[in-house]
Short mmCIF file of C-alpha atoms in Angstrom, two decimals:
data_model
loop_
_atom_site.label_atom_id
_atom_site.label_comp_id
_atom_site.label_asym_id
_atom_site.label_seq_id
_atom_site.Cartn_x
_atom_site.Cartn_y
_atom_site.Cartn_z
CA UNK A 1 39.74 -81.06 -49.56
CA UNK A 2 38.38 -82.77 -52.72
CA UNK A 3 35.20 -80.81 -52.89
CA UNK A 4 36.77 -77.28 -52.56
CA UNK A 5 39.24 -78.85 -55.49
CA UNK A 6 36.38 -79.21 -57.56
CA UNK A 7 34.70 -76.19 -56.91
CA UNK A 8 38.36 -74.19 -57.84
CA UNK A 9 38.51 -76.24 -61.25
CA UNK A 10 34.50 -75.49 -61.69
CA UNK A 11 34.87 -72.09 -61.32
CA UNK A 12 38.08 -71.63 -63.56
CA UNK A 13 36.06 -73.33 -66.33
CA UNK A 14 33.01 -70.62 -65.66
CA UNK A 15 35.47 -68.13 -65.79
CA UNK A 16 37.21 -69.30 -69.29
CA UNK A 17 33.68 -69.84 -70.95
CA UNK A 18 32.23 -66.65 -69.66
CA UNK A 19 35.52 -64.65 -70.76
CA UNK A 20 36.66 -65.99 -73.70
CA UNK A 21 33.13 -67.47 -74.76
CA UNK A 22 30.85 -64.84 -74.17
CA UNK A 23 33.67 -61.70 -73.80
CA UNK A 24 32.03 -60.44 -70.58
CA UNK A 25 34.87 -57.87 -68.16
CA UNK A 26 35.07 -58.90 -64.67
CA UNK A 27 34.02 -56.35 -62.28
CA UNK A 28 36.10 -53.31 -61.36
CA UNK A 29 35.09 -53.15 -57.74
CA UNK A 30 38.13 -56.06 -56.29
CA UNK A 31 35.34 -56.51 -53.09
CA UNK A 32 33.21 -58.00 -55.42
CA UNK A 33 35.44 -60.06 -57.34
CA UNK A 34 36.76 -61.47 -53.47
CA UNK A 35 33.56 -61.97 -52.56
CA UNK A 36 33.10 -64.17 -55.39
CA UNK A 37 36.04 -66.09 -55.05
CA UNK A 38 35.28 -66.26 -51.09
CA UNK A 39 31.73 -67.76 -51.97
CA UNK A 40 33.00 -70.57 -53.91
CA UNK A 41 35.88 -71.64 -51.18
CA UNK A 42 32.94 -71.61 -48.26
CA UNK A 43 30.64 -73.71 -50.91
CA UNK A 44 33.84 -76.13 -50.72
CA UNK A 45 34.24 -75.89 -47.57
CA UNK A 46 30.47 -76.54 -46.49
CA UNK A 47 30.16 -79.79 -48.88
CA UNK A 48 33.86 -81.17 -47.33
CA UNK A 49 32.07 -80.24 -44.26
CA UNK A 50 29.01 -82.44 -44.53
CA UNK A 51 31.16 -84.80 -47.19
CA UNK A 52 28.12 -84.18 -49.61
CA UNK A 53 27.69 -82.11 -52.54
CA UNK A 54 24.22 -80.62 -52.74
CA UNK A 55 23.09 -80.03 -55.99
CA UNK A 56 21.21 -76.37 -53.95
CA UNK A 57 24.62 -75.24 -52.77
CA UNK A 58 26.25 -76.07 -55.90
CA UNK A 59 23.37 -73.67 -57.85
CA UNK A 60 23.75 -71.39 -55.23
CA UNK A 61 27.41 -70.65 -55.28
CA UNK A 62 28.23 -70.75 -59.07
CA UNK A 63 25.07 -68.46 -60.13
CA UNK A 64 26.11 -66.13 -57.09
CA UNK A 65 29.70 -66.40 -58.15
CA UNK A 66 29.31 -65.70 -61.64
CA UNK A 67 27.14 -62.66 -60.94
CA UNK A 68 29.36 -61.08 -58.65
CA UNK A 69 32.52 -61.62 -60.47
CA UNK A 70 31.31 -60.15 -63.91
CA UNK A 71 30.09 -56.96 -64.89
CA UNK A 72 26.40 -57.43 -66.85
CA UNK A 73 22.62 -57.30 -66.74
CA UNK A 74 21.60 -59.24 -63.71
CA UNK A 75 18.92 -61.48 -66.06
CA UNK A 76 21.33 -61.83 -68.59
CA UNK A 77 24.29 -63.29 -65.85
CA UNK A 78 21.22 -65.45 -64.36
CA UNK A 79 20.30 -66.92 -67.42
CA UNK A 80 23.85 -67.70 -68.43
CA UNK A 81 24.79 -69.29 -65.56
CA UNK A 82 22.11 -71.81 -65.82
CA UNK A 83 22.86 -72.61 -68.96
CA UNK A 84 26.94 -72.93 -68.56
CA UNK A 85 25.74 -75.32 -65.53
CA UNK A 86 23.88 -77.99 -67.60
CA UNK A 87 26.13 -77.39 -69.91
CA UNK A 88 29.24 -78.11 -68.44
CA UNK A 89 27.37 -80.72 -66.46
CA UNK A 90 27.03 -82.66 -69.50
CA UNK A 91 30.69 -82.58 -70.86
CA UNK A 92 31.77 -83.44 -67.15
CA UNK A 93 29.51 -86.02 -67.20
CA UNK A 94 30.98 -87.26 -70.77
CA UNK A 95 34.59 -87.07 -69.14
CA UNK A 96 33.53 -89.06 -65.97
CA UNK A 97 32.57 -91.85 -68.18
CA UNK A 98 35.34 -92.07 -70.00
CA UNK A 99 37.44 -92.15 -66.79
CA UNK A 100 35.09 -94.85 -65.28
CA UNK A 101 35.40 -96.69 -68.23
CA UNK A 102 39.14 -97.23 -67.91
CA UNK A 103 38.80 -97.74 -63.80
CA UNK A 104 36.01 -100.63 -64.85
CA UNK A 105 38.94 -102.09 -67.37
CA UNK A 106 41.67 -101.60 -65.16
CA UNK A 107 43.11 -99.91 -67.93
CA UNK A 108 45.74 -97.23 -65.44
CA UNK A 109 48.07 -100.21 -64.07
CA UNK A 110 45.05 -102.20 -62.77
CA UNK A 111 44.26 -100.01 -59.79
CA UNK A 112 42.20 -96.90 -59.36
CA UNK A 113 42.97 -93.46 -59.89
CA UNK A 114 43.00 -91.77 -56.50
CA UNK A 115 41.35 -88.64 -58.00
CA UNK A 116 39.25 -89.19 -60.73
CA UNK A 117 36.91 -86.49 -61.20
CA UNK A 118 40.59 -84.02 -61.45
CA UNK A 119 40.98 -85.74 -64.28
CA UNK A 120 37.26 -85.50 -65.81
CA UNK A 121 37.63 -81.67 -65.35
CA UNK A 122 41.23 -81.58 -67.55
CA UNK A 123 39.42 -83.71 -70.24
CA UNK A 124 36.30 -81.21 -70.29
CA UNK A 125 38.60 -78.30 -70.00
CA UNK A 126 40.39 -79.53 -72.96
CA UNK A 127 37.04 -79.82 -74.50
CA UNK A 128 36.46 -76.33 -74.03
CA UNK A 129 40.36 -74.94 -74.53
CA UNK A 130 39.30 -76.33 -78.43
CA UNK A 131 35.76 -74.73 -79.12
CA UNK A 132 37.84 -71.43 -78.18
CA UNK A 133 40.60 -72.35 -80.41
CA UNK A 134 39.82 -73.92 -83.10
CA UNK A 135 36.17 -72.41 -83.54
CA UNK A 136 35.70 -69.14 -81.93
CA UNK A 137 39.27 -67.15 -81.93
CA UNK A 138 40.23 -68.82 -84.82
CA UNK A 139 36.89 -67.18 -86.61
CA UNK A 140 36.93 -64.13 -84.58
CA UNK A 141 33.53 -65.65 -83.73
CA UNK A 142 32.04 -65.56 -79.77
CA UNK A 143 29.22 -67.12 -78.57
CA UNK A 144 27.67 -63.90 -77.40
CA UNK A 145 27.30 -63.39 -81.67
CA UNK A 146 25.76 -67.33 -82.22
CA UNK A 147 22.02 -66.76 -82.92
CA UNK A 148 19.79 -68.33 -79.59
CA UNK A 149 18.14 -71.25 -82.05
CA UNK A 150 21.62 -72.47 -82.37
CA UNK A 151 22.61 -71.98 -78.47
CA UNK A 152 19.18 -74.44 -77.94
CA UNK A 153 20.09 -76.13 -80.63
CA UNK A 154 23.26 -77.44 -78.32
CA UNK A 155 21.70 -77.37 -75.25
CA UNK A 156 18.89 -80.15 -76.40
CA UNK A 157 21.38 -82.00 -78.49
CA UNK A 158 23.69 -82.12 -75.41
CA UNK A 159 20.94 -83.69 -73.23
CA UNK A 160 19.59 -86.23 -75.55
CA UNK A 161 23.13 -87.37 -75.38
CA UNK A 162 23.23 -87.49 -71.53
CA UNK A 163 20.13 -89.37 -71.01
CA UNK A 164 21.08 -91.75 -74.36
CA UNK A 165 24.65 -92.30 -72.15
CA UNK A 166 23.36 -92.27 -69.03
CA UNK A 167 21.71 -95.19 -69.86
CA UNK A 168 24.55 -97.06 -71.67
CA UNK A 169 26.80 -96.65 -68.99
CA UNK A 170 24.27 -98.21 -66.17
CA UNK A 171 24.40 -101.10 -68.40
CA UNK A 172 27.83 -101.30 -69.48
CA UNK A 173 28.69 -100.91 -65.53
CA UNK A 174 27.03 -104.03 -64.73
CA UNK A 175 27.80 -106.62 -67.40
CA UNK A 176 31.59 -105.17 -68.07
CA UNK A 177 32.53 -108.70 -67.51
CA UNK A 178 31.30 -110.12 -70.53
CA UNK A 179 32.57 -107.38 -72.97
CA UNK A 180 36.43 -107.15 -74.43
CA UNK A 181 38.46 -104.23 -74.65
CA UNK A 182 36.35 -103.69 -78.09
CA UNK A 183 33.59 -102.89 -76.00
CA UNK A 184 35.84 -100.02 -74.23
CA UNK A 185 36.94 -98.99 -77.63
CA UNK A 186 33.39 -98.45 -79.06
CA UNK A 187 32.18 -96.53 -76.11
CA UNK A 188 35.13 -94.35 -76.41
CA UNK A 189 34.46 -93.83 -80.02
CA UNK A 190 30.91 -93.26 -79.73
CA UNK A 191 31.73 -90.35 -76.89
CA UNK A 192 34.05 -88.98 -79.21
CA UNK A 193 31.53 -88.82 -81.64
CA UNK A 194 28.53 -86.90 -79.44
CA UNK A 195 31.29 -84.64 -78.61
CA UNK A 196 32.42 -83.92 -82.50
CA UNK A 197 28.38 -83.45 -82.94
CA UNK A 198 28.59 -80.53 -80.65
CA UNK A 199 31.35 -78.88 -82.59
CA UNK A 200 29.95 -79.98 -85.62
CA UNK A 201 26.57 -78.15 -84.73
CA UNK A 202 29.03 -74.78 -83.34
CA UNK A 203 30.64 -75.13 -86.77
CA UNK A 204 26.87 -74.66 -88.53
CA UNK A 205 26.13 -71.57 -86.35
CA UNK A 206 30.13 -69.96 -87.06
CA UNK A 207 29.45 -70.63 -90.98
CA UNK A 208 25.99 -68.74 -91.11
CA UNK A 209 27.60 -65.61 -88.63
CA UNK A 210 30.68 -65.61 -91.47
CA UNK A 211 28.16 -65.80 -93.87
CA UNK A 212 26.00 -62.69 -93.04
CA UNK A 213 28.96 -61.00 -91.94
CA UNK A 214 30.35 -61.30 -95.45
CA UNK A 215 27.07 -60.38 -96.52
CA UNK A 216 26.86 -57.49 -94.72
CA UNK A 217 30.55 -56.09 -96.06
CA UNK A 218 29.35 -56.63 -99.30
CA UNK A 219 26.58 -54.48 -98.29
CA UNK A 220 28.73 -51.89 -97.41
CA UNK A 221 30.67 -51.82 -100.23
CA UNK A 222 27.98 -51.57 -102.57
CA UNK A 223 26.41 -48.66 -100.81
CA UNK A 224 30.05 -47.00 -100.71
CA UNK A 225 30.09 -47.35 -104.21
CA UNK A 226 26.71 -46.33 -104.75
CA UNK A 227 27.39 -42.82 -102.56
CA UNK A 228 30.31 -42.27 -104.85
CA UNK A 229 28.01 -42.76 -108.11
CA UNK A 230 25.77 -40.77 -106.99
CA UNK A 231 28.21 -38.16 -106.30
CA UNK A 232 29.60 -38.54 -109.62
CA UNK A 233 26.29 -38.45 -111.59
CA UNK A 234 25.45 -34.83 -109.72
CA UNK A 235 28.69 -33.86 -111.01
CA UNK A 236 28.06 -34.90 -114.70
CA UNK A 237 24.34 -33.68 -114.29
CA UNK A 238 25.70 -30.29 -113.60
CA UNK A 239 28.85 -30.15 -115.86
CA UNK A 240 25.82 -30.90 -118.55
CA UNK A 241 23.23 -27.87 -117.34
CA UNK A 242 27.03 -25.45 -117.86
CA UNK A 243 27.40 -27.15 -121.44
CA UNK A 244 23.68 -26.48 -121.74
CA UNK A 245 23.65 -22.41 -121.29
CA UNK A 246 27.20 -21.75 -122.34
CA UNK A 247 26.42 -20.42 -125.66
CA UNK A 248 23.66 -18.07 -123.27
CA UNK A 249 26.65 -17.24 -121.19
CA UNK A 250 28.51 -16.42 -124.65
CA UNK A 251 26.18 -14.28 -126.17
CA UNK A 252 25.87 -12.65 -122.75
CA UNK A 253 29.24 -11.57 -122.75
CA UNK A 254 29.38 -10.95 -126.28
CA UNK A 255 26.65 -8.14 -125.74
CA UNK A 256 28.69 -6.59 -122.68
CA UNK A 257 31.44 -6.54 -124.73
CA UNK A 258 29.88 -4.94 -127.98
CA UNK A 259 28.50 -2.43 -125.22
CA UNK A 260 32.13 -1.47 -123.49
CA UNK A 261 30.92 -2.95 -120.38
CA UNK A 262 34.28 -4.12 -119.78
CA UNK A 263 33.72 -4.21 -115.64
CA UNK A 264 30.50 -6.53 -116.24
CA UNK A 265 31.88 -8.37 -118.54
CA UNK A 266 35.09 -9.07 -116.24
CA UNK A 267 32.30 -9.69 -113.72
CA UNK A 268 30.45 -12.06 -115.33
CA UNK A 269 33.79 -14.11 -116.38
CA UNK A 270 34.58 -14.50 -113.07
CA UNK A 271 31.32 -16.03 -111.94
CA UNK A 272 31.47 -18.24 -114.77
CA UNK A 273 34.78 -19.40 -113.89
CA UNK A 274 33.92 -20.18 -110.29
CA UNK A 275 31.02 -22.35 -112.01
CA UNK A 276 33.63 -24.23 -114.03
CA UNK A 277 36.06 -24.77 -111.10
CA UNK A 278 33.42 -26.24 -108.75
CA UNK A 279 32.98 -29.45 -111.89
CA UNK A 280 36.96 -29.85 -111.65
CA UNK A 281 38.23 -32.55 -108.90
CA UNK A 282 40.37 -30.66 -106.78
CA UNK A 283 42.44 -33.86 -105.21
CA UNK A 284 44.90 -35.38 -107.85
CA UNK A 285 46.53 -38.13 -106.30
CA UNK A 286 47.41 -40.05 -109.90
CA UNK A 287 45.24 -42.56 -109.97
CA UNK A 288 41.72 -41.84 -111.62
CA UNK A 289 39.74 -44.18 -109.80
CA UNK A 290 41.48 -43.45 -106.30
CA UNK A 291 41.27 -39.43 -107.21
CA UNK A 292 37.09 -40.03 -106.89
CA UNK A 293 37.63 -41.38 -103.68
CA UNK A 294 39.69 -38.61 -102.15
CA UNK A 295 37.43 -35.88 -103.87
CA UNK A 296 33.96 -37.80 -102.42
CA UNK A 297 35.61 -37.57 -98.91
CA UNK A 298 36.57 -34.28 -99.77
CA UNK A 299 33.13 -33.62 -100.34
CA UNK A 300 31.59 -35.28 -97.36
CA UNK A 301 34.17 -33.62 -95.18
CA UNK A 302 33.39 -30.13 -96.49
CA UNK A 303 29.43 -31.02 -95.88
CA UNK A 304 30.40 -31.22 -92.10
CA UNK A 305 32.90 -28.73 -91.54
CA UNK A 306 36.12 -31.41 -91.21
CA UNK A 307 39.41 -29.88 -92.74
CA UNK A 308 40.48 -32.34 -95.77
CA UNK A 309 44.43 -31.94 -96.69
CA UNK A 310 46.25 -34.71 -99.23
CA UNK A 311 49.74 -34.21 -100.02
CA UNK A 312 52.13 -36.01 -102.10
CA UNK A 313 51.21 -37.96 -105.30
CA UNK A 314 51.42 -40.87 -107.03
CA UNK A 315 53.50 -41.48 -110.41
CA UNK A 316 50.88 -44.15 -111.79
CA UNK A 317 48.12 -46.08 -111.13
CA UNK A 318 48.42 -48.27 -108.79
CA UNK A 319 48.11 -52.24 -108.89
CA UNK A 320 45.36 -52.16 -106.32
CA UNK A 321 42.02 -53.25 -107.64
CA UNK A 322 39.01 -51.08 -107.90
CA UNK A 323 37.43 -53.46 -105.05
CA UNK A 324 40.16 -53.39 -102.62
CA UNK A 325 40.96 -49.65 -103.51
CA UNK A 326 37.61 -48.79 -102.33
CA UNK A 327 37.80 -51.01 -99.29
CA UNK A 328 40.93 -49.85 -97.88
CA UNK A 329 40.47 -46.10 -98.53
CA UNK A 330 36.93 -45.72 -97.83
CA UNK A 331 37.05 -47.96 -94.65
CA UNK A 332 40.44 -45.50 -93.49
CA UNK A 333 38.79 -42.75 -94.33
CA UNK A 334 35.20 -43.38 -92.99
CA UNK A 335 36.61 -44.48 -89.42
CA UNK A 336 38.63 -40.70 -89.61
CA UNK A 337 35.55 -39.09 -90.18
CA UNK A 338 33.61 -40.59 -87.76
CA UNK A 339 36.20 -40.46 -85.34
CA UNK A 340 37.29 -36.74 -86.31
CA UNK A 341 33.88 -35.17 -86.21
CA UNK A 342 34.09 -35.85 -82.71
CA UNK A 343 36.72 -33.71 -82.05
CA UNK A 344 37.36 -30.14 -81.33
CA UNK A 345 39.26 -29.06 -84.22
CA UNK A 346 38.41 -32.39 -86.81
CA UNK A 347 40.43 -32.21 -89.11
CA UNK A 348 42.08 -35.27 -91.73
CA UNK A 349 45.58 -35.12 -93.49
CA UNK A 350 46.12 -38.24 -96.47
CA UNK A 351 49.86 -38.35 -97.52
CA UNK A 352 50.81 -40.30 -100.48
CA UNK A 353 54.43 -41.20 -101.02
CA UNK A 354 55.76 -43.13 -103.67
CA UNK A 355 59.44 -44.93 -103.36
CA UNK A 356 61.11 -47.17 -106.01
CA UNK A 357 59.64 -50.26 -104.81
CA UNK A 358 56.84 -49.65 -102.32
CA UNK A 359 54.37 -46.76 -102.02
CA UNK A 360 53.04 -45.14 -98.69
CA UNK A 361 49.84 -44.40 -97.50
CA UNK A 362 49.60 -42.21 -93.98
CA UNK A 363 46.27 -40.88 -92.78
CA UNK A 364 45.71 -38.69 -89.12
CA UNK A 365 42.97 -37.61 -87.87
CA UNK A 366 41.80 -35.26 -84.38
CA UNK A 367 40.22 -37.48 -82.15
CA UNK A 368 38.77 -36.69 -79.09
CA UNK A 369 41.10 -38.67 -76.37
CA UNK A 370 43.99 -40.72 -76.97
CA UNK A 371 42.84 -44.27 -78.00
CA UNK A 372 44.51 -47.57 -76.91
CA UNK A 373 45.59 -49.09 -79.33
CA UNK A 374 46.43 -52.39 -78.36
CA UNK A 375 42.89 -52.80 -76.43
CA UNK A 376 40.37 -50.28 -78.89
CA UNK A 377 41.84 -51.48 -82.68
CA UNK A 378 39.15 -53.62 -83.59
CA UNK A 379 36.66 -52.65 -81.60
CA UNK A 380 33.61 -50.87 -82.13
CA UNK A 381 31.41 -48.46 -80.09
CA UNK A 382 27.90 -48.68 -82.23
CA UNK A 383 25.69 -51.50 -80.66
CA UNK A 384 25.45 -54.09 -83.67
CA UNK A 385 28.70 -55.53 -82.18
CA UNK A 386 28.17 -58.24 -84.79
CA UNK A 387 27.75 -56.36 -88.01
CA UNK A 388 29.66 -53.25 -86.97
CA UNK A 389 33.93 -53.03 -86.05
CA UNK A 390 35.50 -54.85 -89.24
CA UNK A 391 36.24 -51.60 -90.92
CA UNK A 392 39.89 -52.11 -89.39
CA UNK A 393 39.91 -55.81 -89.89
CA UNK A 394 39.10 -55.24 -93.81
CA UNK A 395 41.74 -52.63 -93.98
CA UNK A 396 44.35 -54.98 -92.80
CA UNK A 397 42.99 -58.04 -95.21
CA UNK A 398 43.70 -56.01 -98.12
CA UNK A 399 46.93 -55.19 -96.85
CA UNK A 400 48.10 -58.61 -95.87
CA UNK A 401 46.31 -59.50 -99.78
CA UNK A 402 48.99 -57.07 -101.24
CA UNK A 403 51.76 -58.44 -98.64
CA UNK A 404 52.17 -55.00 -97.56
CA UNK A 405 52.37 -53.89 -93.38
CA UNK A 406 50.38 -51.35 -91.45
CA UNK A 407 51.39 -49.35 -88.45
CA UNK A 408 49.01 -46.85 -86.17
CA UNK A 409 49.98 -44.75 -83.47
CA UNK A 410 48.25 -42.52 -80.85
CA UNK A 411 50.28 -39.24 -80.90
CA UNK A 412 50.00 -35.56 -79.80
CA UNK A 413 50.60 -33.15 -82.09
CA UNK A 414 50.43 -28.53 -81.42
CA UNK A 415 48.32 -29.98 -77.92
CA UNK A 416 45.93 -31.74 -79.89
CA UNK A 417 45.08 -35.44 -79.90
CA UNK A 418 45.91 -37.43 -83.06
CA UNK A 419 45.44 -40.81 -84.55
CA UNK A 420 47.87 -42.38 -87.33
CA UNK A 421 47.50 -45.50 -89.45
CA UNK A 422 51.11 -46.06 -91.88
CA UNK A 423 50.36 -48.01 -95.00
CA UNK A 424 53.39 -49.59 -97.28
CA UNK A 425 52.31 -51.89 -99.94
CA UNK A 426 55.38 -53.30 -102.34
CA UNK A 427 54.68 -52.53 -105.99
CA UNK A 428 53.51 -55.44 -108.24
CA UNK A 429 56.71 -55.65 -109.86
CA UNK A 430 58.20 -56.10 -106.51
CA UNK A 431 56.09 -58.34 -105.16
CA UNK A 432 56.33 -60.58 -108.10
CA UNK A 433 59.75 -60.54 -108.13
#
């Protein structure tokens, strides 16, 4: 019975790292996922059997497990699975000490605990409940994103501390006599330590992820704002040409005139009026800075055939700054376009609202099916998983910055599909009152 124990609480521990760790799906197909499960009870089975626990039959089941329970590239599944096995291997072994330790010292009412290695497995799984907590979900960080000089990194560093403790138990095994409960103490310590070293070292390769991820929104923001200059300095450019010929245009009109070509003349205003209303911004939310925004997107949209509607305005600027205006619309309004274009009938509507104390922002777009939005919110579909999919996240930062709240919605709306994101942010006044 104790070896198909240990198998269980081996393969729940494969099946938290590879999960939560690595964010592989498990299979669809349910005769897969038995058969995986069914493996790893007849691996039990077969060791209680022959009361001996093969270090083939424990390769064999876990790699086979692990390959038929989750749904990836066969070489990648292979290669992970060796590596979660001398992983693991190590921290168990770390765990086992530290529970020999206290049978050597008679430290659990002077006897011996009846199953041991059960409680090695809760002190590695512990171990591993805290990389996931305090490391990766509290960094939105996986090890799937960790670069593979930092995943080596661990893996040496992990052995040179097996072999270093491998050692210093064989010793401290045979001469426990002489030592004190100091000696117990230190060895604990020093465990401890290799252990903190390994989160330590995770820590380094989380820091330079956050690092080019911040890097890379920066990026983005800079090239937003560049798309919008550049937008801007066409504009200007060609407000300047009209400037430029309008005392040709004048004299031009001057000379139908004088010649009571009053059609051509009415003709030629016209055309020059056209000119003149293609330099005006046609969005006027009431904020200058958020009004180039709308009217780039505007432009964009018209480029590639998406219908652009705002209604509503704004009675002032608002207390956003220019950074976080930019970051919040854009983002909003680049996942809509992407998302719209898609669709059948794309199409974008931007409502502003303004109340006493709070303003509104609500923006819909077509999409093609109705997404879930529990399961899809932050996540992305272009295959740079690790630089792409924070256009959400950095719409709810600024947000949360402004202590505002956010609301989406998949709706249907005249038979057609429809995503919604709400926006309220409290005024400034408000919010520093």
């Amino acid at each position: 019975m104790i070896y198909i124990v240990d198998n269980i609480l081996n393969y729940l521990i494969y099946l938290f790292i590879t999960y939560f760790g690595f964010k592989l799906n498990p299979r669809k197909n349910k005769f897969l996922l038995g058969t995986s499960v069914l493996i790893m009870l007849f691996a039990g089975a077969f060791n209680q059997y022959f009361d001996s626990n093969s270090p083939i039959t424990y390769i064999f089941w876990s790699v086979l497990s692990i390959i038929l329970f989750f749904d990836d590239r066969l070489g990648h599944l292979l290669l992970l699975s060796a590596a979660l096995m001398y992983f693991t291997g190590i921290i168990d072994t770390f765990s086992v000490m530290l529970v020999q330790i206290v049978l050597i010292g008679g430290g659990v009412f002077g006897t011996k605990i009846a199953w041991w290695m059960e409680s090695a497995y809760l002190i590695s799984f512990m171990v591993y409940v805290l990389v996931y907590l305090i490391l990766l979900k509290k960094n939105e960080v996986y090890l799937c994103d960790i670069e593979f000089k930092y995943k080596f990194a661990l893996l040496i560093q992990a052995g040179i501390f097996q072999m270093f403790y491998n050692f210093v138990f064989v010793f401290f095994d045979e001469n426990h006599t002489m030592y004190g409960w100091d000696a117990y103490a230190v060895f604990f310590i020093s465990i401890s330590g290799a252990i903190y070293s390994i989160f330590l070292t995770l820590g380094l390769a989380i820091k330079n992820i956050l690092s080019i991820r911040r890097n890379g929104e920066l990026q983005s923001f800079m090239q937003m704002q560049k798309e919008q200059y550049d937008y801007q300095l066409r504009q200007s450019v060609a407000v300047r040409r009209f400037k430029h010929d309008i005392i040709n245009h004048v004299g031009a009109l001057r000379e139908l005139v004088n010649q009571k070509k009053t059609e051509d003349a009415k003709e030629y205003i016209d055309t020059i009026w056209n000119i003149q209303e293609g330099f005006d911004l046609k969005i006027h939310t009431g904020d200058s800075f958020l009004d180039v925004i709308m009217n780039y997107y505007l432009y964009l949209a018209a480029k590639q055939s998406i219908k652009f509607a705002v209604s509503g305005k704004l009675v002032g600027k608002m207390h956003l700054e220019m950074f976080d205006i930019t970051t919040l619309m854009g983002n909003i309004l680049q996942n809509a376009m992407e998302a719209t274009i898609k669709a059948d009938d794309p199409k974008i509507q931007v409502e502003f609202i303004e109340h006493k104390k709070e303003f509104f922002i609500v923006v819909s777009n077509s999409v093609v099916e109705k997404p879930n939005i529990k399961k899809d919110f932050f996540m992305t579909s272009k295959r740079d998983k690790m630089n792409h999919g924070f256009g959400m996240k950095n719409i709810v930062a600024v947000v949360e910055k402004y202590y505002g709240e956010y609301y989406m919605e998949s709706i249907e709306e005249n038979g057609g599909k429809l995503f919604k994101i709400s926006i309220s942010i409290p005024k400034e006044q408000f919010k520093e009152k």
